[in-house]
GROMACS .gro file of C-alpha atoms in nm:
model
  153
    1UNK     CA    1  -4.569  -3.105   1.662
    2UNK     CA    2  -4.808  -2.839   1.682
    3UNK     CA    3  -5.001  -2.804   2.015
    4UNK     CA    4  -5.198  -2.511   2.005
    5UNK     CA    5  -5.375  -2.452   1.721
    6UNK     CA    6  -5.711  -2.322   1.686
    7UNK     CA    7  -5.974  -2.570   1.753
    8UNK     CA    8  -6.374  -2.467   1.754
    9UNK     CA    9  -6.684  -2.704   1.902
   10UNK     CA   10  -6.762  -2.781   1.610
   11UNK     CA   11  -6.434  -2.957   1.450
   12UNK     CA   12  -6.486  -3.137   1.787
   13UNK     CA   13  -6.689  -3.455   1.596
   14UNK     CA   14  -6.875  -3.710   1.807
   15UNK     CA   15  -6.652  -3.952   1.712
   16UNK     CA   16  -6.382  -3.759   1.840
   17UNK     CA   17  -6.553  -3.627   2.148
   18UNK     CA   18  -6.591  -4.031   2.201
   19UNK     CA   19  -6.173  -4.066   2.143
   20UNK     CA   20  -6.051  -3.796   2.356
   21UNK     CA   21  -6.312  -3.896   2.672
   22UNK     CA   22  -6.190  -4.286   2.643
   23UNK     CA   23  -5.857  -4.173   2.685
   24UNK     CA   24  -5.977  -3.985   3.018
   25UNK     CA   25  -5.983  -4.157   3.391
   26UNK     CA   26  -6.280  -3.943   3.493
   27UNK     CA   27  -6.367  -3.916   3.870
   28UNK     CA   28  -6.587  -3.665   4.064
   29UNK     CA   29  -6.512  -3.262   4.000
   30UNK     CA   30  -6.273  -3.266   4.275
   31UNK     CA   31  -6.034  -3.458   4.170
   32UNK     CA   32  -5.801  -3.457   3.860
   33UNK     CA   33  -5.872  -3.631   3.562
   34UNK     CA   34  -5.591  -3.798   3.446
   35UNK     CA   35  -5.536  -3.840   3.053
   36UNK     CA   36  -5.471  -4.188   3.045
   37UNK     CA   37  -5.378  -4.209   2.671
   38UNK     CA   38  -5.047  -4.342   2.541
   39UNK     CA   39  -4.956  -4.005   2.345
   40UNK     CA   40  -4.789  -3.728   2.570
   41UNK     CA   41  -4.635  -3.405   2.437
   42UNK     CA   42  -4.401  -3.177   2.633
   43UNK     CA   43  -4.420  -3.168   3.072
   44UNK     CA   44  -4.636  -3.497   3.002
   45UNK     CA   45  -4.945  -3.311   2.849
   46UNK     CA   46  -5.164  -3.531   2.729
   47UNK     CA   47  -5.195  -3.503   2.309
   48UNK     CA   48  -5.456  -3.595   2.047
   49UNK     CA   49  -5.463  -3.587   1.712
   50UNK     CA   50  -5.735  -3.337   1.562
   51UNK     CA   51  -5.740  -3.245   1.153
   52UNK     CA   52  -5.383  -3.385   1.104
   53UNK     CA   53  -5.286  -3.139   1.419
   54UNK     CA   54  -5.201  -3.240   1.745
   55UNK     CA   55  -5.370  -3.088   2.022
   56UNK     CA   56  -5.289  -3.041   2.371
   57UNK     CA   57  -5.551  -3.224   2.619
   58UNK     CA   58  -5.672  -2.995   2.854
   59UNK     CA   59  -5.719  -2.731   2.559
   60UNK     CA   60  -5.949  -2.977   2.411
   61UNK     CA   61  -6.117  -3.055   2.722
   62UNK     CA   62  -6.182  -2.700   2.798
   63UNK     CA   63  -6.342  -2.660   2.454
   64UNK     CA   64  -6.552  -2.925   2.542
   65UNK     CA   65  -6.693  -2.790   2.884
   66UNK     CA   66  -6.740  -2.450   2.748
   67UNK     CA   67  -6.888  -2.473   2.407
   68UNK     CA   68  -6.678  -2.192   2.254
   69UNK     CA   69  -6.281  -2.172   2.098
   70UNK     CA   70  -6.007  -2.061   2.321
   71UNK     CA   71  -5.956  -1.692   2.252
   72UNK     CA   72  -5.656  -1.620   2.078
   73UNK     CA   73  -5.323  -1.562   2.243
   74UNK     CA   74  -5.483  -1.732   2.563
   75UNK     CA   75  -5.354  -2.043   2.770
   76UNK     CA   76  -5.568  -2.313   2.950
   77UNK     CA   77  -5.382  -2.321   3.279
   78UNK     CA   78  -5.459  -2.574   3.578
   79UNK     CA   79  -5.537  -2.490   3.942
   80UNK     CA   80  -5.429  -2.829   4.008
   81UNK     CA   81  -5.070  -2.771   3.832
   82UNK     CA   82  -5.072  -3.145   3.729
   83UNK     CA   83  -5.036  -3.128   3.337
   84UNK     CA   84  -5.226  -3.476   3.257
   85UNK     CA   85  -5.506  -3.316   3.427
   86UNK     CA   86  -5.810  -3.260   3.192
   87UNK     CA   87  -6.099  -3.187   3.463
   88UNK     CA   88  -6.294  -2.879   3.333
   89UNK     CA   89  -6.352  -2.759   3.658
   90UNK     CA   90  -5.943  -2.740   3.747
   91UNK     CA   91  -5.846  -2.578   3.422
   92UNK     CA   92  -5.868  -2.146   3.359
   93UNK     CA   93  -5.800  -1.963   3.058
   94UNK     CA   94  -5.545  -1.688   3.149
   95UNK     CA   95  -5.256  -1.523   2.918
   96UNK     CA   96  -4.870  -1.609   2.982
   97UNK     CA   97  -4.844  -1.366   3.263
   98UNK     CA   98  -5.112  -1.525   3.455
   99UNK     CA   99  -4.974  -1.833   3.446
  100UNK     CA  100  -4.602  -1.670   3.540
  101UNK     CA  101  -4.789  -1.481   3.815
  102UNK     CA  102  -4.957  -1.864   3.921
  103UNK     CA  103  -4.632  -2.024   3.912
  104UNK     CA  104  -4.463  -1.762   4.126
  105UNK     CA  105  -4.737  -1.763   4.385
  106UNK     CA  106  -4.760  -2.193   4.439
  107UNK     CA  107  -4.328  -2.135   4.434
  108UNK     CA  108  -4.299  -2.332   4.111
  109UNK     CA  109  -4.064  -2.049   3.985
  110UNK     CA  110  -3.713  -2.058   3.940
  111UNK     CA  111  -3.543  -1.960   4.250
  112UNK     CA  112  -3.200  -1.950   4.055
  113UNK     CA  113  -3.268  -1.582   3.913
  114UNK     CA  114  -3.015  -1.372   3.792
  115UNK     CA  115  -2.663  -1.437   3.823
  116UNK     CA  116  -2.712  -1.723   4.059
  117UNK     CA  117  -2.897  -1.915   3.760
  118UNK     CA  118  -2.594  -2.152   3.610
  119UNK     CA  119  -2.673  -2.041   3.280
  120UNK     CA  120  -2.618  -1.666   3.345
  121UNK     CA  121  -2.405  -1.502   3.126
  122UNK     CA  122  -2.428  -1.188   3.314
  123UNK     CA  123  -2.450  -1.031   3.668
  124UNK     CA  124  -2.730  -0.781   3.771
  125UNK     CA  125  -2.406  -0.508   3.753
  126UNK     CA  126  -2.328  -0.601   3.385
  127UNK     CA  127  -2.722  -0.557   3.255
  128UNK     CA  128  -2.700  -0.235   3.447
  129UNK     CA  129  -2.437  -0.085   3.268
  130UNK     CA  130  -2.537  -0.230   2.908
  131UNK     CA  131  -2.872  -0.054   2.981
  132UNK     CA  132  -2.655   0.239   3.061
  133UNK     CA  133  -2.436   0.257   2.766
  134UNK     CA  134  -2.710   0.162   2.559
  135UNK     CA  135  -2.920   0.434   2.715
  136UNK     CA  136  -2.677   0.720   2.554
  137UNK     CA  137  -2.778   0.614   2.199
  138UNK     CA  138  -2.357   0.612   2.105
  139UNK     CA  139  -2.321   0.193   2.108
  140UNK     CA  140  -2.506  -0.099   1.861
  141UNK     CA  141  -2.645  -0.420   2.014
  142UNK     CA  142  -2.320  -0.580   1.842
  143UNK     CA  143  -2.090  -0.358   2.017
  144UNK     CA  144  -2.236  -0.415   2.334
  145UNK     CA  145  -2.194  -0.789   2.271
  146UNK     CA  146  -1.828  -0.787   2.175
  147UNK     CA  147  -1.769  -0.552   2.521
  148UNK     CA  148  -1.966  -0.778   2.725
  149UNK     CA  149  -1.871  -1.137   2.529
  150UNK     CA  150  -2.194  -1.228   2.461
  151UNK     CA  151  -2.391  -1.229   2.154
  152UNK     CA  152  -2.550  -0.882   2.061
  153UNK     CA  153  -2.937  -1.059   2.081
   0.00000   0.00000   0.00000
């Protein structure tokens, strides 16, 4: 499933346009606008179908308020951090450190960093001392690995 790729206005046909907004529960600017349609990618994004590609929502919808493509390499991220959410006004383009950044500030981030994550395979100490060792220019990624028993990527 592809869910970002390039979309313009124009591949954006009135018969389309007419798909994507009856799939919509549209309310005042405020509040979010639901996508209401049966097909949902990943996190519950809403998804249509555009050129034999399918398209995440809210990219769409942004398209649509704007009247230009999505720079390349750019997000649409929500205000409202609810991913169904199409309503132009609660939608941004930003790059994946902005959105990091957004998560982090509303405390949507992982709190289980580092070694108290359950799917650490090392402690702070160990990535110190690979960096370390590493650092001297005398030991391969693979060596490192086998030393540390993990893989050398």
């Amino acid at each position: 499933m592809t869910l970002s790729v390039a979309v313009t206005p124009e591949s954006l046909t009135p018969v389309l346009r007419q798909r994507f907004w009856a799939k919509v529960n549209r309310g005042d600017s405020q509040t979010c606008w639901p996508w209401i349609g049966k097909q949902r990618g990943p996190g519950s994004y809403g998804i249509l179908w555009v050129n034999g590609h399918c398209i995440v929502a809210h990219r769409i919808s942004w398209i649509l308020a704007h009247g230009v493509a999505i720079p390349p390499h750019r997000l649409v991220c929500h205000h409202c951090d609810y991913p169904p959410c199409v309503n132009p006004s609660h939608l941004y383009i930003g790059t994946d450190a902005d959105n990091g950044a957004d998560k982090a500030r509303k405390g949507r981030a992982s709190r289980l960093a580092e070694e108290r994550n359950p799917a650490a395979k090392l402690t702070v100490r160990d990535v110190r001392a690979i960096r370390a060792l590493y650092g001297t220019g005398h030991i391969s990624h693979a060596r490192l690995g086998q030393l540390f028993e993990v893989s050398e990527s």
